XYZ file of N, CA and C in Angstrom:
231
model
N 1.039 -0.971 -0.006
C 0.448 -0.222 -0.087
C 0.938 1.337 -0.482
N 0.312 2.316 -0.451
C 1.280 3.471 -0.830
C 1.441 3.782 0.408
N 0.658 3.824 1.818
C 0.718 5.344 2.722
C 1.781 4.772 3.433
N 2.208 3.481 3.333
C 3.545 2.566 4.673
C 4.339 3.187 3.227
N 4.878 2.729 2.419
C 6.252 3.698 1.099
C 5.934 4.792 1.718
N 5.508 5.575 1.472
C 5.113 7.658 2.113
C 5.230 7.676 3.073
N 4.934 6.884 4.111
C 5.475 7.071 5.462
C 6.846 6.716 6.061
N 7.479 6.175 4.786
C 8.861 5.672 5.011
C 9.169 4.230 4.647
N 8.406 3.076 4.497
C 9.143 2.584 3.795
C 9.382 2.060 2.944
N 10.125 0.845 2.486
C 10.934 0.997 1.231
C 10.583 0.038 0.736
N 9.596 -0.705 0.337
C 8.649 -0.856 -0.629
C 7.203 -1.352 -0.394
N 6.635 -1.771 -0.820
C 5.149 -2.174 -1.437
C 4.960 -2.611 -2.511
N 4.336 -4.080 -2.834
C 3.583 -4.406 -3.609
C 2.090 -5.200 -3.178
N 0.988 -4.393 -4.008
C -0.190 -5.097 -3.316
C -1.255 -4.275 -4.579
N -2.184 -4.767 -3.813
C -3.391 -4.234 -4.606
C -3.556 -3.193 -4.891
N -4.316 -2.697 -5.752
C -4.642 -0.945 -7.033
C -5.841 -1.114 -5.546
N -5.873 -0.530 -4.482
C -6.951 -0.412 -3.949
C -8.357 0.536 -4.704
N -8.049 1.381 -5.316
C -8.674 2.002 -6.319
C -9.655 1.281 -7.284
N -8.798 0.140 -7.937
C -9.439 -0.812 -8.578
C -10.273 -1.800 -7.994
N -10.527 -1.818 -6.891
C -10.730 -2.698 -5.818
C -12.416 -2.574 -5.347
N -12.005 -1.192 -4.597
C -13.147 -0.528 -4.695
C -14.014 -0.377 -6.025
N -13.500 -0.210 -6.839
C -14.960 -0.101 -8.130
C -15.249 -1.515 -8.345
N -14.789 -2.649 -8.411
C -14.439 -4.012 -8.565
C -15.743 -4.508 -7.221
N -15.587 -3.635 -6.297
C -16.337 -4.053 -5.201
C -17.967 -3.475 -5.139
N -17.621 -1.992 -5.732
C -18.749 -0.853 -6.265
C -19.829 -1.765 -7.173
N -19.226 -2.199 -7.883
C -19.985 -3.114 -9.576
C -20.419 -4.818 -9.117
N -19.853 -5.386 -8.128
C -20.254 -6.863 -7.222
C -21.563 -6.603 -6.582
N -21.651 -5.157 -5.625
C -22.301 -5.182 -4.849
C -23.756 -4.454 -5.549
N -23.350 -3.528 -6.970
C -24.553 -3.289 -7.753
C -25.848 -4.721 -7.988
N -24.194 -6.044 -8.454
C -25.093 -6.773 -9.269
C -26.805 -6.981 -7.890
N -25.174 -7.444 -6.701
C -26.521 -7.647 -6.030
C -27.873 -6.394 -5.607
N -27.448 -5.189 -5.234
C -28.332 -4.407 -5.579
C -29.977 -4.919 -6.402
N -28.863 -5.442 -7.987
C -30.195 -5.063 -8.591
C -30.740 -6.773 -8.632
N -30.738 -7.256 -8.237
C -31.096 -8.897 -7.348
C -30.622 -9.964 -7.420
N -29.066 -9.839 -8.246
C -28.570 -11.351 -8.481
C -28.335 -12.098 -6.375
N -28.370 -13.046 -6.316
C -28.461 -14.002 -5.946
C -26.199 -13.468 -5.509
N -26.489 -13.450 -4.483
C -24.571 -13.685 -3.888
C -24.072 -14.873 -4.606
N -24.563 -16.511 -4.017
C -23.815 -17.622 -4.324
C -23.888 -17.583 -6.099
N -24.654 -17.017 -6.760
C -24.521 -17.827 -8.034
C -23.317 -16.304 -8.938
N -22.788 -15.161 -7.604
C -21.514 -14.640 -8.014
C -20.211 -15.213 -8.427
N -19.458 -14.944 -9.419
C -18.241 -15.639 -9.577
C -17.509 -14.744 -8.319
N -16.490 -15.269 -7.593
C -16.158 -15.107 -6.820
C -14.454 -14.036 -7.820
N -14.406 -13.106 -7.322
C -13.076 -11.675 -7.800
C -12.501 -11.925 -7.475
N -11.352 -11.525 -7.564
C -9.501 -11.375 -7.172
C -9.574 -10.265 -8.005
N -8.326 -9.797 -7.596
C -7.964 -8.529 -7.757
C -6.871 -8.669 -8.994
N -6.917 -7.793 -10.220
C -6.009 -8.130 -11.268
C -5.268 -6.795 -11.345
N -5.772 -5.643 -10.285
C -3.860 -4.851 -10.565
C -3.505 -4.785 -9.869
N -2.121 -4.580 -9.815
C -0.693 -4.585 -8.018
C -0.174 -3.599 -8.398
N -0.186 -2.907 -7.884
C 1.231 -1.749 -7.505
C 2.322 -2.409 -7.110
N 3.758 -1.546 -7.157
C 4.812 -2.149 -7.126
C 4.999 -0.188 -7.114
N 5.264 0.269 -5.295
C 6.033 1.520 -4.810
C 6.993 1.661 -4.226
N 8.437 2.476 -5.040
C 9.363 2.348 -4.341
C 10.507 3.274 -3.746
N 10.441 3.244 -2.043
C 11.241 5.071 -1.948
C 11.776 4.655 -2.112
N 13.032 5.682 -2.789
C 14.537 5.861 -2.884
C 15.065 6.824 -1.316
N 14.589 7.420 -1.205
C 15.196 7.868 -0.152
C 15.363 7.301 1.257
N 14.194 5.909 1.321
C 14.265 5.436 2.512
C 15.630 4.313 1.902
N 15.215 3.983 0.883
C 16.896 3.412 0.519
C 17.888 4.150 0.453
N 18.402 4.638 0.404
C 18.975 5.873 0.375
C 20.095 5.573 1.710
N 19.040 6.267 2.552
C 18.702 5.849 4.220
C 19.678 4.501 4.744
N 19.101 3.710 4.001
C 19.213 2.316 4.554
C 21.299 1.616 3.914
N 21.519 3.006 2.446
C 22.629 2.454 2.058
C 22.234 0.899 0.764
N 21.157 1.080 0.494
C 20.487 0.403 -0.498
C 20.545 0.571 -1.725
N 21.390 0.055 -3.380
C 21.081 0.392 -3.867
C 19.903 -0.377 -4.799
N 19.023 0.243 -5.825
C 18.459 -0.806 -6.377
C 18.686 -0.901 -7.845
N 18.433 -1.364 -7.688
C 18.602 -1.746 -9.396
C 17.326 -0.782 -10.831
N 18.264 -0.777 -11.806
C 17.688 0.029 -12.481
C 15.819 -0.601 -13.191
N 16.589 -2.374 -13.255
C 15.580 -2.954 -13.385
C 14.688 -3.138 -12.817
N 14.250 -3.074 -11.746
C 13.256 -2.578 -10.347
C 12.640 -1.658 -11.068
N 13.683 -1.258 -10.637
C 13.314 0.925 -10.832
C 12.343 0.984 -12.121
N 12.148 0.473 -13.118
C 11.163 0.520 -14.582
C 10.260 0.078 -14.255
N 9.935 -0.883 -13.766
C 9.052 -1.400 -13.053
C 8.383 -0.982 -12.359
N 8.826 -0.243 -11.460
C 7.652 0.427 -10.212
C 6.666 1.047 -11.197
N 5.498 1.202 -10.614
C 4.557 1.388 -10.876
C 4.696 3.616 -10.496
N 5.602 3.127 -9.026
C 5.552 5.027 -8.612
C 7.129 4.821 -7.705
N 7.797 5.899 -7.925
C 9.097 5.818 -7.286
C 9.435 7.461 -6.326
N 9.532 6.747 -5.091
C 9.676 8.250 -4.194
C 10.677 8.576 -4.207
N 10.912 9.635 -4.540
C 12.278 10.077 -4.296
C 12.764 11.396 -3.238
């Protein structure tokens, strides 16, 4: 989650929360329209975010490889 990395954590990799909330809203909308929850498929997250805090890495004396930095969805400097 971004909050942990922004608060000083080194890295985080997890579900993209806005997308998860959107999926939950769609699911709830189906239930409110009359669908039985038991008949609905299980929905799993499909979007994940990798966030890296370079300031923390520098403080710890770590060098993050550029191959990882280019894959990150967000880099906090």
